[in-house]
XYZ file of C-alpha atoms in Angstrom:
137
model
C -20.840 -70.260 -37.447
C -19.294 -68.863 -34.282
C -19.515 -65.235 -33.354
C -16.374 -63.219 -32.681
C -15.296 -63.255 -29.072
C -14.480 -60.007 -27.231
C -11.035 -58.862 -28.241
C -10.954 -61.351 -31.150
C -12.155 -60.711 -34.689
C -14.285 -57.766 -33.561
C -11.227 -55.994 -32.182
C -9.372 -56.571 -35.469
C -12.306 -55.085 -37.413
C -12.342 -52.089 -35.080
C -8.575 -51.599 -35.527
C -8.990 -51.773 -39.327
C -11.770 -49.178 -39.157
C -9.693 -46.854 -36.938
C -6.656 -47.259 -39.217
C -8.773 -46.362 -42.268
C -10.197 -43.364 -40.415
C -6.684 -42.091 -39.547
C -5.683 -42.438 -43.193
C -8.765 -40.532 -44.338
C -10.569 -43.569 -45.750
C -13.516 -43.654 -43.335
C -17.002 -43.912 -44.833
C -18.957 -40.653 -45.296
C -20.990 -39.773 -42.214
C -18.936 -41.973 -39.874
C -18.525 -40.626 -36.354
C -15.030 -39.411 -35.695
C -13.434 -39.282 -32.255
C -10.054 -37.752 -31.319
C -9.378 -41.001 -29.445
C -11.356 -44.240 -29.771
C -14.127 -44.356 -27.124
C -12.902 -47.327 -25.102
C -15.227 -46.784 -22.135
C -18.901 -46.633 -23.121
C -21.783 -46.268 -20.671
C -25.252 -47.302 -21.821
C -28.381 -46.149 -19.984
C -31.732 -47.795 -20.740
C -34.586 -49.022 -18.562
C -35.138 -52.086 -20.773
C -32.770 -54.964 -19.866
C -33.057 -56.456 -23.370
C -31.743 -53.223 -24.916
C -28.831 -53.122 -22.477
C -27.959 -56.755 -23.245
C -28.040 -56.069 -26.993
C -25.838 -52.962 -26.746
C -23.445 -54.776 -24.427
C -23.118 -57.785 -26.738
C -22.643 -55.703 -29.886
C -20.070 -53.337 -28.429
C -18.058 -55.905 -26.463
C -17.727 -57.939 -29.667
C -15.969 -54.897 -31.145
C -13.637 -54.674 -28.150
C -15.239 -51.816 -26.212
C -15.616 -51.740 -22.438
C -19.341 -51.387 -21.779
C -21.014 -50.430 -18.520
C -24.810 -50.745 -18.447
C -27.227 -48.880 -16.185
C -31.010 -49.358 -15.906
C -31.606 -45.877 -14.421
C -30.208 -42.398 -14.907
C -29.425 -41.811 -11.237
C -27.239 -44.943 -11.075
C -25.416 -43.870 -14.222
C -24.814 -40.322 -12.926
C -23.336 -41.608 -9.685
C -20.959 -43.997 -11.478
C -20.026 -41.524 -14.222
C -19.204 -38.766 -11.735
C -16.465 -40.894 -10.176
C -15.216 -42.484 -13.406
C -16.339 -40.590 -16.548
C -16.961 -42.527 -19.763
C -15.659 -41.682 -23.224
C -19.160 -41.956 -24.716
C -22.727 -42.302 -23.401
C -25.573 -44.131 -25.158
C -28.706 -42.742 -23.546
C -32.323 -43.847 -23.919
C -34.743 -40.918 -24.174
C -37.890 -42.513 -22.762
C -37.240 -43.769 -19.218
C -39.315 -43.541 -16.027
C -38.286 -41.332 -13.084
C -35.605 -39.408 -15.003
C -35.780 -39.303 -18.806
C -32.729 -39.109 -21.063
C -33.021 -35.346 -21.511
C -32.961 -34.829 -17.744
C -29.970 -37.160 -17.377
C -28.129 -35.247 -20.118
C -28.944 -31.894 -18.490
C -27.519 -33.165 -15.182
C -24.399 -34.348 -17.017
C -23.859 -30.870 -18.448
C -23.949 -29.429 -14.905
C -21.049 -31.655 -13.816
C -17.587 -30.386 -14.843
C -16.191 -33.920 -15.333
C -19.146 -34.955 -17.535
C -19.815 -31.691 -19.377
C -17.859 -32.602 -22.515
C -18.665 -36.319 -22.732
C -20.420 -37.058 -26.051
C -23.991 -38.377 -25.779
C -25.892 -40.356 -28.388
C -29.613 -40.484 -27.657
C -31.328 -43.773 -28.466
C -35.056 -43.682 -29.069
C -37.977 -45.303 -30.786
C -39.813 -41.972 -30.524
C -40.367 -40.717 -34.059
C -42.170 -37.416 -33.546
C -40.486 -34.208 -34.716
C -40.496 -32.543 -31.302
C -38.321 -35.290 -29.779
C -35.972 -35.305 -32.763
C -35.457 -31.541 -32.507
C -34.945 -31.703 -28.750
C -32.403 -34.532 -29.052
C -30.481 -32.852 -31.885
C -29.474 -29.866 -29.758
C -25.769 -29.582 -28.853
C -26.298 -31.763 -25.791
C -26.356 -34.946 -27.865
C -27.120 -36.791 -31.066
C -30.112 -38.997 -31.701
C -30.409 -42.269 -33.586
């Protein structure tokens, strides 16, 4: 079995999903965006996680830009803001919460949606990540 190539079957599935969402047929709990998030930036210090996110999202037709550190992401995002950020919580040097706080200080990044990605299961991290700055999964 071959996997869908970028822009192929995955793009068709994405278009079907977006069409259903516009017509009010999206599944309960599905994220809704005013415009589809074509430009996604993923930030994670683990290369395997970045490769997985990249492969999954490109298959669906998204443009994905991966960054192994928060400072590299912030520099790139400041000059060309993404539509959505997937942000690891637990990273060395600058954790995901610090990266998100710096985003909120930048006028061009202030309103960009953030989804926190984490294997951390304790309540304190879940509460911290569920503040208005971002969502956690």
